[in-house]
Amino acid sequence: MEIRISKTTQPKVKPPEAELGFGKYFTDHLFACDYVEGRGWGDARIEPYAPMQLDPAAGVLHYGQAMFEGSKAFRGVDGRVRLFRPEAHARRMIAGAPRLCMPTPPEALMVEAVRALVKVELDWVPRSEGTSLYLRPTLVATEGFLGVRPSREYRYFVIASPAGNYFGGKGLKSVRIWVETQDVRAPRGGLGSTKAGANYAASLKSAQDAKKRGFDQVLWLDGKDHEYVEEVGTMNVCFLLGSTLVTPPLSDSILAGVTRDSVLTLARDQGLTVEERPISLKELRGAQQSGELKEIFGTGTAAVISPVGELAFAGESLVINGGKPGPVAEQLYTAVCDIQRGLKPDPYGWMQLVD
Ligand code: COI
């Protein structure tokens, strides 16, 4: 499908790279295309970034038919811009959308959309270490209709946001985590394995309560027994037990993280034993007591790796690696970032040159 491009006549002033933060600034353009049942996807376009018109009865506003992705473009040390695993992100949306009865554009169009947008916004890809252009593909139901059934019209759009190091400054910083033993992010049989906006709505209250208690985020447990670990904050989670990296196995309540997959691949290739298996709070407590629990970290696109320095429950606290980022988290973080910035060879074919 051809992508029509109309450029802005009023480009924005770009913010200083040191002030980027995460998700605060948006580039000059967006990609969009629309779906109508019976006609399929059409009207692929790149146009000036602007508020969009939506029927007040649109399905996304009432019944929450909404999904998103998060991927990144990086400016390498050679100055050239590369996308990180764009097909993996497109495929995850394609895999998740049927659970929400949503159609997606074909994989090739989704990858081309991101690539074409980044090409138009090349000047927006920041240069400093730890920065990137964060890409947010989004799929929403647009038909104006109040009956409870899948919408017959959708919009897929991609916006782009220059992003700084997730932790501010350089390198990694440990976070303090509250173990959520009441509310759940996603039940078995629910939407948890999809990047549905609803999962994030379900997570906000616990995160807010954790912040009120002085913590950064929560550890999510399974919705049935409230015993097995699922995710941490908005990320997948890994535990270093002795010299084995353990992470919960993918299920219908856990997101198949692209960073999770990348980190597990690198860990295996660096000689670590990786186990994808259920891990309970009881096992974690035991491993802490015996000194086996060396490190905990989250993996996700935004932060790449987020070390956990403390895990707290009511009346109990496990301090991990003296509250500091551990060597395995550091080593895996460096390995991912070196590939993303073109500092090291990319034997996995993860990076796609844009310019
Ligand atoms: C990620 O790190 O991949 C996320 O999903 C975080 C994003 C929702 C800001």
CSV table of C-alpha atoms and ligand atoms in Angstrom, one decimal:
chain,number,residue,atom,x,y,z
A,1,MET,CA,0.0,0.0,0.0
A,2,GLU,CA,1.3,3.4,-0.9
A,3,ILE,CA,1.8,5.8,2.0
A,4,ARG,CA,0.8,9.4,1.2
A,5,ILE,CA,3.0,12.0,2.9
A,6,SER,CA,2.0,15.5,3.7
A,7,LYS,CA,4.6,17.5,5.7
A,8,THR,CA,4.0,20.1,8.3
A,9,THR,CA,4.5,23.7,7.5
A,10,GLN,CA,5.1,24.5,11.2
A,11,PRO,CA,7.9,22.2,12.5
A,12,LYS,CA,8.3,22.3,16.3
A,13,VAL,CA,11.3,23.5,18.2
A,14,LYS,CA,13.1,20.3,19.4
A,15,PRO,CA,13.7,20.0,23.1
A,16,PRO,CA,17.3,19.8,24.5
A,17,GLU,CA,18.4,16.1,24.7
A,18,ALA,CA,19.2,16.4,28.4
A,19,GLU,CA,15.6,17.3,29.1
A,20,LEU,CA,13.8,14.6,27.1
A,21,GLY,CA,12.6,12.3,29.9
A,22,PHE,CA,10.0,9.8,28.7
A,23,GLY,CA,6.8,10.4,26.7
A,24,LYS,CA,6.7,14.2,27.1
A,25,TYR,CA,7.5,15.4,23.6
A,26,PHE,CA,6.0,14.3,20.2
A,27,THR,CA,7.5,14.7,16.8
A,28,ASP,CA,6.0,16.7,13.9
A,29,HIS,CA,4.2,13.9,12.1
A,30,LEU,CA,2.2,10.7,12.7
A,31,PHE,CA,1.3,7.7,10.6
A,32,ALA,CA,-2.4,6.6,10.3
A,33,CYS,CA,-4.5,4.3,8.3
A,34,ASP,CA,-8.1,3.2,8.6
A,35,TYR,CA,-10.1,0.0,8.4
A,36,VAL,CA,-13.7,-0.4,7.3
A,37,GLU,CA,-15.3,-3.9,7.5
A,38,GLY,CA,-15.8,-5.2,4.0
A,39,ARG,CA,-13.2,-2.8,2.5
A,40,GLY,CA,-10.1,-3.6,4.6
A,41,TRP,CA,-7.3,-1.2,5.4
A,42,GLY,CA,-6.7,2.0,3.4
A,43,ASP,CA,-5.8,5.6,3.3
A,44,ALA,CA,-2.2,5.1,4.7
A,45,ARG,CA,-0.8,8.5,5.3
A,46,ILE,CA,1.9,10.4,7.2
A,47,GLU,CA,0.5,13.8,8.2
A,48,PRO,CA,1.2,16.6,10.7
A,49,TYR,CA,0.9,15.5,14.3
A,50,ALA,CA,-2.4,16.9,15.6
A,51,PRO,CA,-5.4,16.0,17.8
A,52,MET,CA,-7.7,13.6,16.0
A,53,GLN,CA,-11.4,13.6,15.5
A,54,LEU,CA,-13.3,10.7,16.9
A,55,ASP,CA,-17.0,10.0,17.1
A,56,PRO,CA,-18.0,10.3,20.7
A,57,ALA,CA,-19.7,6.9,20.4
A,58,ALA,CA,-16.5,5.3,19.1
A,59,GLY,CA,-15.9,1.8,20.5
A,60,VAL,CA,-12.6,2.6,22.0
A,61,LEU,CA,-14.1,5.2,24.3
A,62,HIS,CA,-16.8,3.0,25.7
A,63,TYR,CA,-15.8,-0.7,25.5
A,64,GLY,CA,-12.0,-0.3,25.5
A,65,GLN,CA,-11.1,-1.9,22.2
A,66,ALA,CA,-7.6,-0.5,22.2
A,67,MET,CA,-4.1,-2.0,21.9
A,68,PHE,CA,-0.7,-0.5,21.6
A,69,GLU,CA,3.0,-1.4,21.0
A,70,GLY,CA,6.2,0.3,22.1
A,71,SER,CA,9.3,0.0,20.0
A,72,LYS,CA,12.4,2.2,19.5
A,73,ALA,CA,14.6,3.7,16.8
A,74,PHE,CA,18.3,4.4,17.8
A,75,ARG,CA,21.0,6.6,16.4
A,76,GLY,CA,24.1,4.4,16.2
A,77,VAL,CA,27.5,5.6,17.1
A,78,ASP,CA,28.1,5.8,13.3
A,79,GLY,CA,25.2,8.4,13.1
A,80,ARG,CA,22.9,6.0,11.2
A,81,VAL,CA,19.4,5.3,12.5
A,82,ARG,CA,18.2,1.7,13.2
A,83,LEU,CA,14.9,0.1,14.3
A,84,PHE,CA,15.1,-2.6,17.0
A,85,ARG,CA,13.1,-5.7,16.1
A,86,PRO,CA,10.2,-3.9,14.3
A,87,GLU,CA,8.7,-7.2,13.0
A,88,ALA,CA,8.6,-8.7,16.5
A,89,HIS,CA,6.5,-5.8,17.6
A,90,ALA,CA,4.1,-6.0,14.6
A,91,ARG,CA,3.7,-9.8,15.2
A,92,ARG,CA,2.9,-9.3,18.8
A,93,MET,CA,0.1,-7.0,17.9
A,94,ILE,CA,-1.1,-9.4,15.2
A,95,ALA,CA,-1.1,-12.2,17.8
A,96,GLY,CA,-2.9,-10.3,20.4
A,97,ALA,CA,-5.6,-8.4,18.4
A,98,PRO,CA,-8.0,-11.4,17.9
A,99,ARG,CA,-8.4,-11.6,21.7
A,100,LEU,CA,-10.0,-8.2,21.4
A,101,CYS,CA,-11.8,-9.0,18.1
A,102,MET,CA,-9.7,-6.4,16.3
A,103,PRO,CA,-8.2,-6.6,12.8
A,104,THR,CA,-4.7,-5.4,12.3
A,105,PRO,CA,-2.9,-4.1,9.2
A,106,PRO,CA,-0.7,-6.7,7.6
A,107,GLU,CA,2.8,-7.1,9.2
A,108,ALA,CA,4.5,-5.6,6.2
A,109,LEU,CA,2.4,-2.4,6.4
A,110,MET,CA,3.0,-2.1,10.2
A,111,VAL,CA,6.8,-2.4,9.7
A,112,GLU,CA,6.7,0.0,6.7
A,113,ALA,CA,4.6,2.5,8.7
A,114,VAL,CA,7.2,2.7,11.5
A,115,ARG,CA,10.1,2.9,9.0
A,116,ALA,CA,8.4,5.6,6.9
A,117,LEU,CA,7.6,7.7,9.9
A,118,VAL,CA,11.1,7.4,11.3
A,119,LYS,CA,12.5,8.4,7.9
A,120,VAL,CA,10.4,11.5,7.9
A,121,GLU,CA,11.4,12.3,11.5
A,122,LEU,CA,15.1,11.4,11.2
A,123,ASP,CA,16.2,14.7,12.8
A,124,TRP,CA,14.1,13.8,15.9
A,125,VAL,CA,16.2,10.7,16.7
A,126,PRO,CA,18.4,11.9,19.5
A,127,ARG,CA,22.2,11.4,19.6
A,128,SER,CA,23.3,11.0,23.2
A,129,GLU,CA,23.9,7.7,24.9
A,130,GLY,CA,20.8,6.2,26.4
A,131,THR,CA,18.4,8.1,24.2
A,132,SER,CA,16.1,6.9,21.4
A,133,LEU,CA,13.0,7.7,19.4
A,134,TYR,CA,10.2,5.8,21.1
A,135,LEU,CA,7.5,4.6,18.7
A,136,ARG,CA,4.0,4.0,19.8
A,137,PRO,CA,1.8,2.1,17.3
A,138,THR,CA,-1.8,2.1,18.5
A,139,LEU,CA,-5.0,0.4,17.3
A,140,VAL,CA,-8.4,1.7,18.3
A,141,ALA,CA,-12.0,1.0,17.5
A,142,THR,CA,-13.5,4.1,15.8
A,143,GLU,CA,-17.1,3.1,14.7
A,144,GLY,CA,-19.7,5.2,16.4
A,145,PHE,CA,-22.1,2.6,17.8
A,146,LEU,CA,-23.3,1.8,21.3
A,147,GLY,CA,-24.3,-1.9,20.9
A,148,VAL,CA,-21.8,-4.2,22.6
A,149,ARG,CA,-20.1,-5.9,19.7
A,150,PRO,CA,-16.8,-5.6,18.0
A,151,SER,CA,-16.5,-2.3,16.1
A,152,ARG,CA,-16.6,-2.4,12.3
A,153,GLU,CA,-14.1,0.4,11.9
A,154,TYR,CA,-10.6,0.9,13.3
A,155,ARG,CA,-7.7,3.3,13.1
A,156,TYR,CA,-4.1,2.2,13.4
A,157,PHE,CA,-1.7,5.0,14.0
A,158,VAL,CA,1.9,5.5,15.0
A,159,ILE,CA,3.2,8.5,17.0
A,160,ALA,CA,6.9,9.1,17.9
A,161,SER,CA,8.4,10.6,21.0
A,162,PRO,CA,12.1,11.3,21.6
A,163,ALA,CA,13.1,9.7,24.8
A,164,GLY,CA,16.0,10.1,27.3
A,165,ASN,CA,17.5,7.4,29.5
A,166,TYR,CA,14.5,6.0,31.4
A,167,PHE,CA,16.4,6.4,34.7
A,168,GLY,CA,17.7,9.9,34.0
A,169,GLY,CA,21.5,10.3,33.9
A,170,LYS,CA,23.5,7.3,32.7
A,171,GLY,CA,23.4,3.6,33.4
A,172,LEU,CA,21.0,1.7,35.7
A,173,LYS,CA,19.3,2.6,38.9
A,174,SER,CA,17.6,0.1,41.3
A,175,VAL,CA,13.9,0.4,42.0
A,176,ARG,CA,12.0,-0.5,45.2
A,177,ILE,CA,9.1,-2.8,44.6
A,178,TRP,CA,5.9,-3.5,46.7
A,179,VAL,CA,4.5,-7.0,46.3
A,180,GLU,CA,0.8,-6.6,45.3
A,181,THR,CA,-1.1,-9.4,47.1
A,182,GLN,CA,-4.7,-8.2,46.5
A,183,ASP,CA,-5.3,-6.8,43.1
A,184,VAL,CA,-4.2,-8.5,39.9
A,185,ARG,CA,-3.0,-7.1,36.6
A,186,ALA,CA,-4.5,-9.9,34.6
A,187,PRO,CA,-6.4,-13.1,35.3
A,188,ARG,CA,-5.9,-16.4,33.5
A,189,GLY,CA,-8.1,-16.3,30.4
A,190,GLY,CA,-8.0,-12.5,30.3
A,191,LEU,CA,-6.1,-9.9,28.2
A,192,GLY,CA,-2.7,-10.1,30.0
A,193,SER,CA,-0.7,-11.5,27.1
A,194,THR,CA,-1.9,-8.7,24.8
A,195,LYS,CA,-0.8,-5.1,25.0
A,196,ALA,CA,-4.3,-4.0,25.6
A,197,GLY,CA,-4.7,-0.6,27.1
A,198,ALA,CA,-7.1,-2.3,29.6
A,199,ASN,CA,-4.1,-4.1,31.3
A,200,TYR,CA,-2.5,-0.7,32.0
A,201,ALA,CA,-5.8,0.7,33.4
A,202,ALA,CA,-6.0,-2.4,35.7
A,203,SER,CA,-2.4,-1.6,36.9
A,204,LEU,CA,-2.7,2.1,37.8
A,205,LYS,CA,-4.3,1.8,41.3
A,206,SER,CA,-1.7,-0.6,42.6
A,207,ALA,CA,1.1,1.4,41.2
A,208,GLN,CA,-0.4,4.6,42.8
A,209,ASP,CA,-0.8,2.8,46.2
A,210,ALA,CA,2.8,1.5,46.0
A,211,LYS,CA,4.0,5.1,45.3
A,212,LYS,CA,2.1,6.3,48.4
A,213,ARG,CA,3.9,3.7,50.4
A,214,GLY,CA,7.2,5.1,49.1
A,215,PHE,CA,7.8,2.4,46.4
A,216,ASP,CA,8.4,2.7,42.7
A,217,GLN,CA,6.2,-0.1,41.3
A,218,VAL,CA,4.6,-3.4,42.2
A,219,LEU,CA,5.4,-7.1,41.7
A,220,TRP,CA,2.3,-8.7,40.1
A,221,LEU,CA,1.2,-12.2,41.3
A,222,ASP,CA,-1.0,-14.7,39.6
A,223,GLY,CA,-4.8,-14.0,39.8
A,224,LYS,CA,-5.7,-17.5,41.2
A,225,ASP,CA,-3.4,-18.3,44.1
A,226,HIS,CA,-1.7,-14.9,44.6
A,227,GLU,CA,1.5,-16.8,45.0
A,228,TYR,CA,3.3,-17.1,41.6
A,229,VAL,CA,5.2,-14.1,40.2
A,230,GLU,CA,4.0,-12.8,36.9
A,231,GLU,CA,5.4,-9.3,36.0
A,232,VAL,CA,7.0,-6.3,37.7
A,233,GLY,CA,5.5,-2.9,37.0
A,234,THR,CA,5.0,-2.7,33.2
A,235,MET,CA,7.8,-5.2,32.6
A,236,ASN,CA,8.6,-8.9,32.5
A,237,VAL,CA,10.7,-10.1,35.5
A,238,CYS,CA,13.9,-12.2,35.9
A,239,PHE,CA,15.5,-13.6,39.0
A,240,LEU,CA,19.1,-14.7,39.3
A,241,LEU,CA,19.1,-17.7,41.6
A,242,GLY,CA,22.7,-18.8,42.1
A,243,SER,CA,23.9,-18.7,38.5
A,244,THR,CA,20.5,-19.6,36.9
A,245,LEU,CA,18.3,-16.9,35.4
A,246,VAL,CA,14.7,-17.8,36.2
A,247,THR,CA,11.7,-16.1,34.6
A,248,PRO,CA,8.0,-17.0,34.7
A,249,PRO,CA,6.9,-18.9,31.5
A,250,LEU,CA,4.7,-17.1,29.0
A,251,SER,CA,1.0,-17.6,29.5
A,252,ASP,CA,-2.3,-15.9,28.7
A,253,SER,CA,-1.6,-13.5,31.7
A,254,ILE,CA,2.0,-12.5,30.8
A,255,LEU,CA,3.1,-10.3,28.0
A,256,ALA,CA,5.6,-11.8,25.6
A,257,GLY,CA,8.1,-9.0,25.9
A,258,VAL,CA,10.4,-8.4,23.0
A,259,THR,CA,13.1,-7.2,25.5
A,260,ARG,CA,12.4,-10.4,27.5
A,261,ASP,CA,13.1,-12.5,24.5
A,262,SER,CA,16.2,-10.5,23.6
A,263,VAL,CA,17.6,-10.6,27.1
A,264,LEU,CA,17.0,-14.4,27.5
A,265,THR,CA,18.7,-14.9,24.1
A,266,LEU,CA,21.8,-12.9,25.2
A,267,ALA,CA,21.8,-14.6,28.6
A,268,ARG,CA,21.9,-18.1,27.0
A,269,ASP,CA,24.6,-17.0,24.5
A,270,GLN,CA,26.7,-15.6,27.4
A,271,GLY,CA,26.5,-19.1,29.0
A,272,LEU,CA,23.9,-18.5,31.7
A,273,THR,CA,21.4,-21.3,32.3
A,274,VAL,CA,17.9,-19.9,31.7
A,275,GLU,CA,14.8,-21.5,33.1
A,276,GLU,CA,11.3,-20.4,32.1
A,277,ARG,CA,9.2,-21.8,34.9
A,278,PRO,CA,6.8,-20.8,37.6
A,279,ILE,CA,8.4,-19.1,40.6
A,280,SER,CA,6.6,-18.5,43.8
A,281,LEU,CA,7.0,-16.0,46.6
A,282,LYS,CA,7.7,-18.9,48.9
A,283,GLU,CA,10.6,-20.0,46.7
A,284,LEU,CA,11.9,-16.4,46.6
A,285,ARG,CA,11.8,-16.0,50.4
A,286,GLY,CA,13.7,-19.3,50.8
A,287,ALA,CA,16.3,-18.3,48.1
A,288,GLN,CA,16.8,-15.0,49.9
A,289,GLN,CA,17.4,-16.8,53.3
A,290,SER,CA,19.8,-19.2,51.8
A,291,GLY,CA,21.7,-16.5,49.9
A,292,GLU,CA,20.7,-17.9,46.5
A,293,LEU,CA,18.7,-14.9,45.4
A,294,LYS,CA,21.4,-12.7,43.8
A,295,GLU,CA,19.5,-10.3,41.5
A,296,ILE,CA,16.0,-9.4,40.4
A,297,PHE,CA,15.4,-7.2,37.3
A,298,GLY,CA,12.6,-6.2,35.0
A,299,THR,CA,12.9,-6.2,31.2
A,300,GLY,CA,10.9,-3.9,28.9
A,301,THR,CA,11.3,-1.6,25.9
A,302,ALA,CA,11.2,1.6,27.8
A,303,ALA,CA,13.9,0.9,30.5
A,304,VAL,CA,15.5,-2.1,28.8
A,305,ILE,CA,16.5,-3.5,32.2
A,306,SER,CA,15.3,-2.2,35.6
A,307,PRO,CA,17.1,-3.7,38.6
A,308,VAL,CA,15.1,-4.3,41.7
A,309,GLY,CA,16.9,-3.3,44.9
A,310,GLU,CA,14.2,-4.2,47.3
A,311,LEU,CA,11.1,-6.4,47.4
A,312,ALA,CA,8.6,-5.5,50.2
A,313,PHE,CA,5.5,-7.2,51.6
A,314,ALA,CA,3.4,-6.1,54.6
A,315,GLY,CA,5.9,-6.3,57.5
A,316,GLU,CA,8.8,-7.9,55.5
A,317,SER,CA,11.5,-6.6,53.1
A,318,LEU,CA,14.0,-8.5,51.0
A,319,VAL,CA,17.0,-6.4,50.1
A,320,ILE,CA,18.5,-7.6,46.8
A,321,ASN,CA,22.3,-7.3,46.1
A,322,GLY,CA,22.6,-4.6,48.8
A,323,GLY,CA,19.9,-2.5,47.0
A,324,LYS,CA,22.3,-2.0,44.0
A,325,PRO,CA,22.1,-3.1,40.4
A,326,GLY,CA,23.8,-6.5,40.1
A,327,PRO,CA,26.5,-7.5,37.6
A,328,VAL,CA,24.3,-9.7,35.5
A,329,ALA,CA,21.7,-7.0,35.1
A,330,GLU,CA,24.5,-4.6,34.2
A,331,GLN,CA,26.1,-7.0,31.7
A,332,LEU,CA,22.8,-7.8,29.9
A,333,TYR,CA,21.9,-4.1,29.8
A,334,THR,CA,25.2,-3.3,28.2
A,335,ALA,CA,24.9,-6.2,25.7
A,336,VAL,CA,21.4,-5.0,24.5
A,337,CYS,CA,22.4,-1.3,24.3
A,338,ASP,CA,25.6,-2.1,22.5
A,339,ILE,CA,23.7,-3.9,19.7
A,340,GLN,CA,21.0,-1.1,19.7
A,341,ARG,CA,23.7,1.6,19.3
A,342,GLY,CA,25.7,-0.3,16.7
A,343,LEU,CA,28.7,-0.6,19.0
A,344,LYS,CA,28.8,-4.4,18.7
A,345,PRO,CA,27.9,-6.8,15.9
A,346,ASP,CA,24.2,-7.9,15.7
A,347,PRO,CA,24.4,-11.6,15.1
A,348,TYR,CA,20.6,-12.0,15.6
A,349,GLY,CA,19.5,-9.6,12.8
A,350,TRP,CA,17.6,-7.4,15.3
A,351,MET,CA,18.5,-4.0,13.9
A,352,GLN,CA,17.1,-2.6,10.7
A,353,LEU,CA,18.8,0.4,9.1
A,354,VAL,CA,16.4,3.2,8.2
A,355,ASP,CA,18.5,5.8,6.5
B,1,COI,C1,7.8,-1.2,28.2
B,1,COI,O1,8.7,-0.9,28.9
B,1,COI,O2,7.9,-1.9,27.2
B,1,COI,C2,6.4,-0.7,28.5
B,1,COI,O3,5.5,-1.4,28.2
B,1,COI,C3,6.3,0.6,29.3
B,1,COI,C4,5.4,1.5,28.6
B,1,COI,C5,4.0,1.2,28.8
B,1,COI,C6,5.7,2.9,28.9
